[in-house]
Amino acid sequence: MADRSAVLIGGGITGALTARELALAGWKVTVLEGAHIGAGSSSRTAAGIRQQFSTPATICGMRYSVAWYKAFTDEIEGKTCPIVQNGYLFLHATPERWKEALSVVAVQRAAGLVEVEALEGAELVRRFPWVDSQACIAGTFCPTDGFLMPHLVYNEGIRRAKELGAAVVQHAPVTGVVRAGDRILSVQTPKGSYSADLFVDCTNAWTRRTSRILGALELPVDPLKRYNWFLARGGTLTAETLGTMPLTV
């Protein structure tokens, strides 16, 4: 398959890891990034990664993702693992919500997430002493959930793709296309025209804009602004305790 070529539009996590996969499969790969690697949502994400979902397909998919990111450590310079597994803790305040949570736990365990825990009352507070037992009656905890270090993922993904022969062109936004019927022959950028057998839109939150340029079907993907709050640690909360706290919902 060495004669097959692909152009990927977008140099974030999706573009970096897709480039790596295609290069591993023997494709000739070109990544076109409108600004610089990681300039879009990949460098702005809170990067939470969890497996505690309520549908088997999503649970299985996220279990695969967690395993994949751990295995990707072997390809990273310095071998720093890109996933930090502090866990996710979901707290519940009413018996009704807790009953629903237990039914979800059953689905998760049936889908292979056997490490998820259901913690009630005294056991919840024993495990997490900072939880207000008056406000929360129970919680579910999965120790293999956590968060990613996005810069490692997209930078190391691009580095690995380049090692495998991929070309990366930055400051090259796609501005137009050349088509033959329903087929894209090439895309135009300020740095030239790029033809390929396969074109992949990796722009995610910006896919509506990209789709209009490509003349492709617009997927209902819309960016949603989020806020990360940075708090000053004080009182009896030690740096060690803070560093090991799970993401709490």
Coordinates of C-alpha atoms in Angstrom, one line a residue:
M1 CA 0.0 0.0 0.0
A2 CA 3.1 2.2 -0.2
D3 CA 1.6 4.0 -3.3
R4 CA -1.5 5.2 -1.5
S5 CA -1.4 8.8 -0.3
A6 CA -3.4 10.8 2.3
V7 CA -3.8 14.4 3.2
L8 CA -4.9 15.1 6.8
I9 CA -6.4 18.5 7.6
G10 CA -5.6 19.6 11.1
G11 CA -2.5 19.1 13.3
G12 CA -4.1 18.4 16.7
I13 CA -4.5 15.1 18.6
T14 CA -6.7 13.7 15.9
G15 CA -4.4 14.6 13.0
A16 CA -1.3 13.5 14.8
L17 CA -2.5 10.1 15.8
T18 CA -4.3 9.5 12.4
A19 CA -1.0 10.4 10.7
R20 CA 0.8 7.9 12.8
E21 CA -1.7 5.1 12.1
L22 CA -1.7 5.7 8.3
A23 CA 2.1 6.0 8.2
L24 CA 2.4 2.7 10.2
A25 CA 0.1 1.1 7.5
G26 CA 2.5 2.3 4.7
W27 CA 0.6 5.3 3.5
K28 CA 2.3 8.4 2.2
V29 CA 1.0 11.0 4.6
T30 CA 0.9 14.8 4.6
V31 CA -0.5 16.8 7.5
L32 CA -1.8 20.3 6.8
E33 CA -2.1 22.6 9.8
G34 CA -3.6 26.1 9.5
A35 CA -1.5 27.5 12.3
H36 CA 1.0 25.4 14.3
I37 CA 0.8 21.9 15.8
G38 CA -1.7 21.8 18.6
A39 CA -3.0 25.3 18.0
G40 CA -6.6 24.4 18.2
S41 CA -8.7 22.8 20.8
S42 CA -6.1 20.1 21.6
S43 CA -4.0 22.6 23.5
R44 CA -7.0 24.1 25.3
T45 CA -8.7 20.9 26.6
A46 CA -9.0 19.9 30.3
A47 CA -8.2 16.5 28.9
G48 CA -10.3 14.3 31.2
I49 CA -10.5 10.7 30.1
R50 CA -13.0 8.4 31.7
Q51 CA -14.6 5.0 31.1
Q52 CA -17.6 5.5 33.4
F53 CA -20.3 5.8 30.8
S54 CA -23.7 4.2 30.6
T55 CA -23.7 2.4 27.2
P56 CA -21.6 -0.7 26.5
A57 CA -20.1 0.6 23.2
T58 CA -18.8 3.8 24.8
I59 CA -17.4 2.0 27.8
C60 CA -15.6 -0.5 25.6
G61 CA -14.3 2.3 23.4
M62 CA -13.0 4.3 26.3
R63 CA -11.4 1.2 27.8
Y64 CA -9.5 0.7 24.5
S65 CA -8.5 4.4 24.6
V66 CA -7.0 4.2 28.1
A67 CA -5.1 1.0 27.2
W68 CA -3.9 2.7 23.9
Y69 CA -2.5 5.8 25.6
K70 CA -0.7 3.7 28.2
A71 CA 0.9 1.6 25.4
F72 CA 1.8 4.8 23.5
T73 CA 4.3 5.5 26.2
D74 CA 6.7 3.1 24.5
E75 CA 6.9 5.5 21.5
I76 CA 7.4 8.7 23.5
E77 CA 10.9 10.2 23.9
G78 CA 11.7 10.1 27.6
K79 CA 8.9 7.5 28.1
T80 CA 6.6 9.8 30.0
C81 CA 3.1 8.2 30.1
P82 CA 0.6 10.6 28.5
I83 CA -2.2 9.5 30.8
V84 CA -2.4 10.2 34.6
Q85 CA -4.8 7.9 36.3
N86 CA -6.0 9.7 39.4
G87 CA -9.5 8.3 38.8
Y88 CA -13.0 9.8 38.5
L89 CA -15.3 10.1 41.5
F90 CA -19.0 10.7 40.9
L91 CA -20.8 11.8 44.1
H92 CA -24.6 11.4 44.7
A93 CA -26.8 13.2 47.1
T94 CA -30.2 11.4 46.9
P95 CA -31.3 7.7 47.1
E96 CA -33.0 8.1 43.7
R97 CA -29.7 9.2 42.0
W98 CA -27.8 6.5 43.8
K99 CA -30.2 3.8 42.6
E100 CA -29.6 5.0 39.0
A101 CA -25.9 5.0 39.6
L102 CA -25.9 1.4 40.7
S103 CA -27.7 0.3 37.6
V104 CA -25.0 2.1 35.5
V105 CA -22.3 0.4 37.5
A106 CA -23.8 -3.0 36.6
V107 CA -23.6 -2.0 32.9
Q108 CA -20.0 -0.9 33.3
R109 CA -18.9 -4.1 35.0
A110 CA -20.7 -6.2 32.4
A111 CA -18.8 -4.3 29.7
G112 CA -15.4 -5.2 31.4
L113 CA -14.9 -2.2 33.6
V114 CA -14.6 -4.4 36.6
E115 CA -12.5 -2.0 38.7
V116 CA -15.3 0.5 39.1
E117 CA -16.3 0.8 42.8
A118 CA -19.6 1.6 44.5
L119 CA -18.9 3.4 47.8
E120 CA -21.7 4.2 50.3
G121 CA -21.8 6.2 53.6
A122 CA -18.8 5.5 55.9
E123 CA -16.8 3.7 53.2
L124 CA -17.0 6.7 50.9
V125 CA -15.7 9.0 53.6
R126 CA -13.0 6.5 54.7
R127 CA -11.7 6.5 51.1
F128 CA -12.1 10.2 50.5
P129 CA -12.1 12.1 53.9
W130 CA -12.7 15.4 52.3
V131 CA -16.1 14.4 51.1
D132 CA -19.0 16.1 53.0
S133 CA -21.0 13.1 54.4
Q134 CA -24.0 15.4 55.0
A135 CA -24.2 16.4 51.4
C136 CA -23.3 13.1 49.7
I137 CA -24.6 9.7 50.6
A138 CA -22.6 7.6 48.1
G139 CA -20.3 7.7 45.1
T140 CA -18.8 5.6 42.3
F141 CA -15.0 5.6 41.7
C142 CA -12.9 4.2 38.8
P143 CA -9.2 4.4 39.6
T144 CA -8.1 3.9 35.9
D145 CA -9.9 7.1 34.8
G146 CA -7.9 10.3 34.8
F147 CA -6.6 12.9 32.4
L148 CA -4.2 13.2 29.5
M149 CA -1.3 15.5 28.9
P150 CA -2.3 16.7 25.4
H151 CA 1.0 18.3 24.5
L152 CA 2.7 14.9 24.8
V153 CA 0.0 13.3 22.6
Y154 CA 0.1 15.7 19.7
N155 CA 3.8 16.6 19.8
E156 CA 4.9 13.0 20.1
G157 CA 2.3 11.8 17.7
I158 CA 3.6 14.2 15.0
R159 CA 7.2 13.4 15.9
R160 CA 6.5 9.6 15.5
A161 CA 4.6 10.2 12.2
K162 CA 7.5 12.2 10.8
E163 CA 9.9 9.4 11.8
L164 CA 7.7 7.1 9.7
G165 CA 8.0 9.4 6.7
A166 CA 5.0 11.7 7.1
A167 CA 5.3 15.4 5.9
V168 CA 4.0 18.1 8.2
V169 CA 3.2 21.5 6.7
Q170 CA 2.3 24.3 9.3
H171 CA 0.7 27.7 8.6
A172 CA -1.1 26.0 5.6
P173 CA -4.9 26.5 6.0
V174 CA -7.0 24.8 3.3
T175 CA -8.6 27.6 1.2
G176 CA -10.1 25.6 -1.7
V177 CA -10.4 22.3 -3.5
V178 CA -10.2 20.9 -7.0
R179 CA -12.9 18.3 -7.6
A180 CA -14.0 15.8 -10.2
G181 CA -17.6 15.2 -9.6
D182 CA -18.0 14.0 -6.0
R183 CA -14.3 13.3 -5.7
I184 CA -11.7 15.7 -4.3
L185 CA -8.5 15.6 -6.4
S186 CA -6.5 18.2 -4.4
V187 CA -6.7 20.9 -1.8
Q188 CA -5.2 24.4 -2.0
T189 CA -3.3 26.2 0.7
P190 CA -1.1 29.4 0.8
K191 CA 1.9 26.9 0.6
G192 CA 0.7 25.1 -2.5
S193 CA -1.6 22.4 -3.8
Y194 CA -1.7 18.9 -2.3
S195 CA -3.3 15.9 -4.1
A196 CA -4.0 12.5 -2.5
D197 CA -6.1 9.4 -2.7
L198 CA -7.6 10.1 0.7
F199 CA -8.5 13.4 2.5
V200 CA -9.3 13.3 6.2
D201 CA -10.9 16.2 8.0
C202 CA -9.2 16.3 11.5
T203 CA -10.4 19.7 12.5
N204 CA -13.1 18.5 15.0
A205 CA -14.7 21.7 16.5
W206 CA -14.0 23.5 13.2
T207 CA -15.3 20.8 11.0
R208 CA -18.4 22.8 9.8
R209 CA -16.1 25.5 8.4
T210 CA -13.8 22.9 6.8
S211 CA -16.7 20.9 5.3
R212 CA -18.0 24.1 3.5
I213 CA -14.5 24.5 1.9
L214 CA -14.3 20.9 0.9
G215 CA -17.9 20.8 -0.3
A216 CA -18.5 17.9 2.1
L217 CA -21.4 17.0 4.3
E218 CA -21.6 19.3 7.4
L219 CA -21.6 17.2 10.5
P220 CA -23.5 18.7 13.5
V221 CA -20.4 19.5 15.5
D222 CA -20.4 22.8 17.4
P223 CA -17.7 24.1 19.8
L224 CA -18.9 24.7 23.3
K225 CA -16.9 27.1 25.4
R226 CA -15.7 25.7 28.8
Y227 CA -13.9 27.3 31.7
N228 CA -11.1 25.9 33.8
W229 CA -10.9 27.5 37.3
F230 CA -7.5 27.7 39.0
L231 CA -7.8 27.7 42.8
A232 CA -5.3 28.6 45.5
R233 CA -4.6 25.7 47.9
G234 CA -5.1 26.6 51.5
G235 CA -6.0 25.3 55.0
T236 CA -5.1 21.7 55.7
L237 CA -5.1 20.5 52.1
T238 CA -1.5 19.4 51.4
A239 CA 0.1 19.4 48.0
E240 CA 0.3 15.6 48.2
T241 CA -3.4 15.2 48.8
L242 CA -4.3 17.6 46.1
G243 CA -2.0 15.8 43.6
T244 CA -3.7 12.5 44.2
M245 CA -7.4 13.7 44.3
P246 CA -9.6 12.2 41.5
L247 CA -11.5 14.4 39.2
T248 CA -14.7 14.8 41.2
V249 CA -18.2 15.3 39.7

